[in-house]
mmCIF file of C-alpha atoms in Angstrom:
data_model
loop_
_atom_site.group_PDB
_atom_site.id
_atom_site.type_symbol
_atom_site.label_atom_id
_atom_site.label_comp_id
_atom_site.label_asym_id
_atom_site.label_seq_id
_atom_site.Cartn_x
_atom_site.Cartn_y
_atom_site.Cartn_z
ATOM 1 C CA GLY S 1 -55.803 161.108 259.063
ATOM 2 C CA ALA S 2 -53.204 159.026 261.497
ATOM 3 C CA VAL S 3 -54.509 155.170 261.885
ATOM 4 C CA VAL S 4 -54.214 153.102 265.009
ATOM 5 C CA SER S 5 -54.850 149.109 264.111
ATOM 6 C CA GLN S 6 -55.351 146.900 267.265
ATOM 7 C CA HIS S 7 -56.315 143.719 267.285
ATOM 8 C CA PRO S 8 -58.074 141.319 268.602
ATOM 9 C CA SER S 9 -61.142 143.164 269.295
ATOM 10 C CA TRP S 10 -62.695 140.849 271.378
ATOM 11 C CA VAL S 11 -61.292 138.124 273.421
ATOM 12 C CA ILE S 12 -62.662 135.110 275.796
ATOM 13 C CA CYS S 13 -60.657 132.810 276.977
ATOM 14 C CA LYS S 14 -60.263 130.948 280.398
ATOM 15 C CA SER S 15 -58.180 131.833 283.881
ATOM 16 C CA GLY S 16 -54.694 131.533 283.672
ATOM 17 C CA THR S 17 -54.269 132.202 279.817
ATOM 18 C CA SER S 18 -51.940 134.686 278.754
ATOM 19 C CA VAL S 19 -53.409 137.111 275.888
ATOM 20 C CA LYS S 20 -51.231 139.505 273.597
ATOM 21 C CA ILE S 21 -52.708 142.512 272.302
ATOM 22 C CA GLU S 22 -51.223 144.376 269.356
ATOM 23 C CA CYS S 23 -51.338 148.104 268.495
ATOM 24 C CA ARG S 24 -49.812 149.369 264.997
ATOM 25 C CA SER S 25 -49.486 152.343 263.707
ATOM 26 C CA LEU S 26 -50.628 152.057 260.021
ATOM 27 C CA ASP S 27 -49.218 155.525 258.605
ATOM 28 C CA PHE S 28 -47.240 157.296 260.703
ATOM 29 C CA GLN S 29 -44.413 156.403 262.860
ATOM 30 C CA ALA S 30 -45.460 156.206 266.629
ATOM 31 C CA THR S 31 -42.860 158.307 268.590
ATOM 32 C CA THR S 32 -44.537 156.855 271.990
ATOM 33 C CA MET S 33 -47.700 154.757 272.349
ATOM 34 C CA PHE S 34 -49.761 154.655 275.782
ATOM 35 C CA TRP S 35 -52.189 151.662 276.936
ATOM 36 C CA TYR S 36 -55.346 152.023 278.728
ATOM 37 C CA ARG S 37 -57.817 150.600 280.655
ATOM 38 C CA GLN S 38 -61.617 151.314 280.844
ATOM 39 C CA PHE S 39 -64.110 150.263 282.846
ATOM 40 C CA PRO S 40 -67.766 150.903 282.176
ATOM 41 C CA LYS S 41 -69.028 154.128 282.176
ATOM 42 C CA GLN S 42 -65.321 155.007 283.927
ATOM 43 C CA SER S 43 -62.749 157.529 282.455
ATOM 44 C CA LEU S 44 -59.309 155.571 280.932
ATOM 45 C CA MET S 45 -57.111 155.086 282.889
ATOM 46 C CA LEU S 46 -53.294 155.029 281.925
ATOM 47 C CA MET S 47 -51.382 152.061 282.496
ATOM 48 C CA ALA S 48 -48.019 152.516 281.117
ATOM 49 C CA THR S 49 -46.072 154.806 278.435
ATOM 50 C CA SER S 50 -44.121 153.047 275.673
ATOM 51 C CA ASN S 51 -41.356 154.470 273.608
ATOM 52 C CA GLU S 52 -39.923 152.808 270.717
ATOM 53 C CA GLY S 53 -36.464 150.663 271.928
ATOM 54 C CA SER S 54 -36.651 151.233 275.642
ATOM 55 C CA LYS S 55 -38.750 149.834 278.760
ATOM 56 C CA ALA S 56 -42.223 151.133 279.347
ATOM 57 C CA THR S 57 -43.047 153.532 282.271
ATOM 58 C CA TYR S 58 -45.545 151.889 284.106
ATOM 59 C CA GLU S 59 -48.077 153.793 286.478
ATOM 60 C CA GLN S 60 -48.336 153.597 290.242
ATOM 61 C CA GLY S 61 -50.326 150.314 290.494
ATOM 62 C CA VAL S 62 -50.031 148.816 287.580
ATOM 63 C CA GLU S 63 -48.352 145.398 288.088
ATOM 64 C CA LYS S 64 -44.960 145.518 285.200
ATOM 65 C CA ASP S 65 -44.744 141.792 285.542
ATOM 66 C CA LYS S 66 -48.610 140.979 284.767
ATOM 67 C CA PHE S 67 -48.505 143.535 282.349
ATOM 68 C CA LEU S 68 -45.973 142.688 279.449
ATOM 69 C CA ILE S 69 -45.277 145.803 277.277
ATOM 70 C CA ASN S 70 -42.943 145.558 274.095
ATOM 71 C CA HIS S 71 -42.603 148.287 271.775
ATOM 72 C CA ALA S 72 -40.368 147.015 269.174
ATOM 73 C CA SER S 73 -40.659 149.118 266.603
ATOM 74 C CA LEU S 74 -42.016 152.624 265.733
ATOM 75 C CA THR S 75 -45.194 150.853 264.601
ATOM 76 C CA LEU S 76 -45.764 148.503 267.088
ATOM 77 C CA SER S 77 -46.282 148.031 270.604
ATOM 78 C CA THR S 78 -47.831 144.956 272.223
ATOM 79 C CA LEU S 79 -49.397 144.218 275.593
ATOM 80 C CA THR S 80 -49.293 140.874 276.980
ATOM 81 C CA VAL S 81 -51.416 140.106 280.172
ATOM 82 C CA THR S 82 -49.945 137.145 281.839
ATOM 83 C CA SER S 83 -51.753 134.156 283.535
ATOM 84 C CA ALA S 84 -54.980 136.717 283.007
ATOM 85 C CA HIS S 85 -57.863 136.112 285.698
ATOM 86 C CA PRO S 86 -61.676 137.219 285.609
ATOM 87 C CA GLU S 87 -60.704 140.723 287.288
ATOM 88 C CA ASP S 88 -58.253 141.164 284.476
ATOM 89 C CA SER S 89 -61.320 141.502 282.307
ATOM 90 C CA SER S 90 -62.057 145.170 280.758
ATOM 91 C CA PHE S 91 -61.659 147.375 277.484
ATOM 92 C CA TYR S 92 -57.960 147.843 276.921
ATOM 93 C CA ILE S 93 -57.094 150.479 274.296
ATOM 94 C CA CYS S 94 -54.071 151.623 272.730
ATOM 95 C CA SER S 95 -52.778 154.638 271.637
ATOM 96 C CA ALA S 96 -49.896 156.245 269.453
ATOM 97 C CA ILE S 97 -48.477 159.727 268.844
ATOM 98 C CA GLY S 98 -46.046 161.120 266.263
ATOM 99 C CA GLY S 99 -43.946 163.808 266.153
ATOM 100 C CA GLY S 100 -43.894 166.415 269.138
ATOM 101 C CA ARG S 101 -44.902 165.439 272.328
ATOM 102 C CA ASP S 102 -48.218 167.191 272.655
ATOM 103 C CA GLN S 103 -49.584 165.889 269.731
ATOM 104 C CA PRO S 104 -53.152 164.895 269.579
ATOM 105 C CA GLN S 105 -53.487 160.392 270.422
ATOM 106 C CA HIS S 106 -54.515 158.305 267.549
ATOM 107 C CA PHE S 107 -57.026 155.726 269.469
ATOM 108 C CA GLY S 108 -57.052 152.158 268.508
ATOM 109 C CA ASP S 109 -60.924 150.660 268.552
ATOM 110 C CA GLY S 110 -60.143 148.911 271.845
ATOM 111 C CA THR S 111 -59.863 145.315 272.847
ATOM 112 C CA ARG S 112 -62.762 143.970 275.246
ATOM 113 C CA LEU S 113 -60.795 141.278 276.878
ATOM 114 C CA SER S 114 -63.289 138.650 278.821
ATOM 115 C CA ILE S 115 -61.807 136.055 281.518
ATOM 116 C CA LEU S 116 -63.851 133.752 281.970
ATOM 117 C CA GLY G 1 -51.786 165.436 291.894
ATOM 118 C CA GLN G 2 -54.173 165.675 288.552
ATOM 119 C CA ASN G 3 -57.822 166.657 289.215
ATOM 120 C CA ILE G 4 -60.164 166.982 286.109
ATOM 121 C CA ASP G 5 -63.955 167.417 286.843
ATOM 122 C CA GLN G 6 -66.826 167.441 283.758
ATOM 123 C CA PRO G 7 -70.580 167.443 284.709
ATOM 124 C CA THR G 8 -71.368 163.429 284.193
ATOM 125 C CA GLU G 9 -74.646 163.867 282.099
ATOM 126 C CA MET G 10 -76.405 166.163 280.080
ATOM 127 C CA THR G 11 -79.121 166.446 277.935
ATOM 128 C CA ALA G 12 -80.116 168.273 274.611
ATOM 129 C CA THR G 13 -82.547 168.542 271.706
ATOM 130 C CA GLU G 14 -81.628 168.084 268.193
ATOM 131 C CA GLY G 15 -80.673 170.951 266.728
ATOM 132 C CA ALA G 16 -79.999 172.924 269.577
ATOM 133 C CA ILE G 17 -76.262 174.034 271.249
ATOM 134 C CA VAL G 18 -74.785 172.466 274.114
ATOM 135 C CA GLN G 19 -71.574 173.588 276.041
ATOM 136 C CA ILE G 20 -69.906 170.970 277.998
ATOM 137 C CA ASN G 21 -67.426 172.160 280.628
ATOM 138 C CA CYS G 22 -64.071 170.966 282.334
ATOM 139 C CA THR G 23 -61.948 172.588 285.336
ATOM 140 C CA TYR G 24 -59.029 171.110 286.279
ATOM 141 C CA GLN G 25 -56.229 171.440 288.972
ATOM 142 C CA THR G 26 -52.962 169.726 287.491
ATOM 143 C CA SER G 27 -49.408 170.056 288.471
ATOM 144 C CA GLY G 28 -48.012 171.149 285.269
ATOM 145 C CA PHE G 29 -49.988 171.992 282.019
ATOM 146 C CA ASN G 30 -49.562 172.044 277.947
ATOM 147 C CA GLY G 31 -52.373 171.743 276.520
ATOM 148 C CA LEU G 32 -56.219 170.362 276.687
ATOM 149 C CA PHE G 33 -57.636 168.089 274.168
ATOM 150 C CA TRP G 34 -61.175 167.211 273.925
ATOM 151 C CA TYR G 35 -61.966 163.326 272.678
ATOM 152 C CA GLN G 36 -65.320 161.831 271.668
ATOM 153 C CA GLN G 37 -66.396 158.607 272.573
ATOM 154 C CA HIS G 38 -69.111 156.797 271.136
ATOM 155 C CA ALA G 39 -70.446 153.438 273.758
ATOM 156 C CA GLY G 40 -68.222 150.621 272.937
ATOM 157 C CA GLU G 41 -65.557 152.619 270.755
ATOM 158 C CA ALA G 42 -62.730 153.956 271.105
ATOM 159 C CA PRO G 43 -62.286 158.171 271.530
ATOM 160 C CA THR G 44 -61.358 160.165 268.540
ATOM 161 C CA PHE G 45 -59.915 163.596 268.531
ATOM 162 C CA LEU G 46 -62.034 166.766 268.593
ATOM 163 C CA SER G 47 -59.937 169.817 269.560
ATOM 164 C CA TYR G 48 -56.767 170.878 271.234
ATOM 165 C CA ASN G 49 -55.847 174.243 273.122
ATOM 166 C CA VAL G 50 -52.878 175.758 273.712
ATOM 167 C CA LEU G 51 -53.543 179.004 274.476
ATOM 168 C CA ASP G 52 -56.006 181.023 276.038
ATOM 169 C CA GLY G 53 -59.221 181.274 273.556
ATOM 170 C CA LEU G 54 -61.597 179.850 271.114
ATOM 171 C CA GLU G 55 -60.414 177.312 268.775
ATOM 172 C CA GLU G 56 -63.215 176.460 266.589
ATOM 173 C CA LYS G 57 -63.873 173.364 263.692
ATOM 174 C CA GLY G 58 -67.267 173.445 262.207
ATOM 175 C CA ARG G 59 -69.949 172.457 264.539
ATOM 176 C CA PHE G 60 -67.666 172.134 267.363
ATOM 177 C CA SER G 61 -65.488 174.807 269.289
ATOM 178 C CA SER G 62 -63.706 174.734 272.127
ATOM 179 C CA PHE G 63 -62.468 177.436 274.564
ATOM 180 C CA LEU G 64 -59.596 177.609 277.235
ATOM 181 C CA SER G 65 -58.539 180.031 280.141
ATOM 182 C CA ARG G 66 -55.343 178.895 281.460
ATOM 183 C CA SER G 67 -55.308 181.403 284.483
ATOM 184 C CA LYS G 68 -59.076 180.325 285.650
ATOM 185 C CA GLY G 69 -58.217 175.865 284.761
ATOM 186 C CA TYR G 70 -61.200 176.258 282.919
ATOM 187 C CA SER G 71 -62.111 174.663 279.424
ATOM 188 C CA TYR G 72 -65.457 174.234 277.501
ATOM 189 C CA LEU G 73 -66.784 172.576 274.588
ATOM 190 C CA LEU G 74 -69.444 174.040 272.497
ATOM 191 C CA LEU G 75 -71.486 171.841 270.000
ATOM 192 C CA LYS G 76 -73.925 173.741 267.654
ATOM 193 C CA GLU G 77 -76.394 172.384 265.600
ATOM 194 C CA LEU G 78 -76.672 169.135 267.569
ATOM 195 C CA GLN G 79 -77.844 166.112 265.899
ATOM 196 C CA MET G 80 -78.739 162.652 267.252
ATOM 197 C CA LYS G 81 -75.706 160.716 266.296
ATOM 198 C CA ASP G 82 -73.617 163.747 268.517
ATOM 199 C CA SER G 83 -74.750 161.750 271.403
ATOM 200 C CA ALA G 84 -71.872 160.147 272.996
ATOM 201 C CA SER G 85 -69.179 160.320 276.376
ATOM 202 C CA TYR G 86 -66.931 163.715 275.891
ATOM 203 C CA LEU G 87 -63.825 163.638 277.503
ATOM 204 C CA CYS G 88 -61.514 166.455 278.613
ATOM 205 C CA ALA G 89 -57.693 165.685 278.828
ATOM 206 C CA VAL G 90 -54.942 167.893 280.112
ATOM 207 C CA THR G 91 -51.243 167.012 278.791
ATOM 208 C CA ASN G 92 -48.352 167.879 280.279
ATOM 209 C CA ALA G 93 -44.791 166.383 279.457
ATOM 210 C CA GLY G 94 -46.261 164.056 276.989
ATOM 211 C CA LYS G 95 -49.129 162.306 279.117
ATOM 212 C CA SER G 96 -52.428 163.220 279.135
ATOM 213 C CA THR G 97 -54.816 162.655 282.067
ATOM 214 C CA PHE G 98 -58.441 162.402 281.242
ATOM 215 C CA GLY G 99 -61.717 163.497 283.230
ATOM 216 C CA ASP G 100 -64.366 160.830 283.884
ATOM 217 C CA GLY G 101 -66.155 162.385 280.483
ATOM 218 C CA THR G 102 -69.475 163.705 280.147
ATOM 219 C CA THR G 103 -72.444 161.553 278.759
ATOM 220 C CA LEU G 104 -74.102 163.533 276.601
ATOM 221 C CA THR G 105 -77.797 162.447 275.502
ATOM 222 C CA VAL G 106 -79.477 164.358 272.494
ATOM 223 C CA LYS G 107 -83.197 163.820 272.055
ATOM 224 C CA PRO G 108 -85.681 164.617 269.277
#
């Protein structure tokens, strides 16, 4: 089945650091990738949608200068949390779909980000 | 806007059947997904309904009524490993909006 690899799984770093998270589709071409944020016992909150070769579409309230998304190829998207602060600590999950728009999303394993 | 409602928590006994309901009011609708998410892990796809009716996949079935804005996920022959959060997600124009999830606890 479709596999999405997300790296790293855990990040602990100091306030002010920038953190890059990678999301790769391993056995299919991802026409669209999504980035979510999830707080404990809450649902997935969509941050942005990215299509290969074009600028990401951010959801309302998500700072595009803080959360930089690059979708350089059909198999790779990256999320960079710039100048991270403790309030950015969260579980970040990427997902990808290939083919038609309403295909099931295949999720990466998530990245747990802790900013000290 | 998008509004998706699911019960917050449910408890059931191993070997039993449980039904998790999801109601939605959304500005657009292409289909409805159900995902399973174990604590600390990413969601995994369970089922997808586009048309009204029941979709069966092994121990899991999902039902959709578009006119009522209603879906349910039915889990049969519950196992301890089914303890997880179950997310209902409505998709429209390529984007999915997730409910808050239903935490299911399966007891021996």
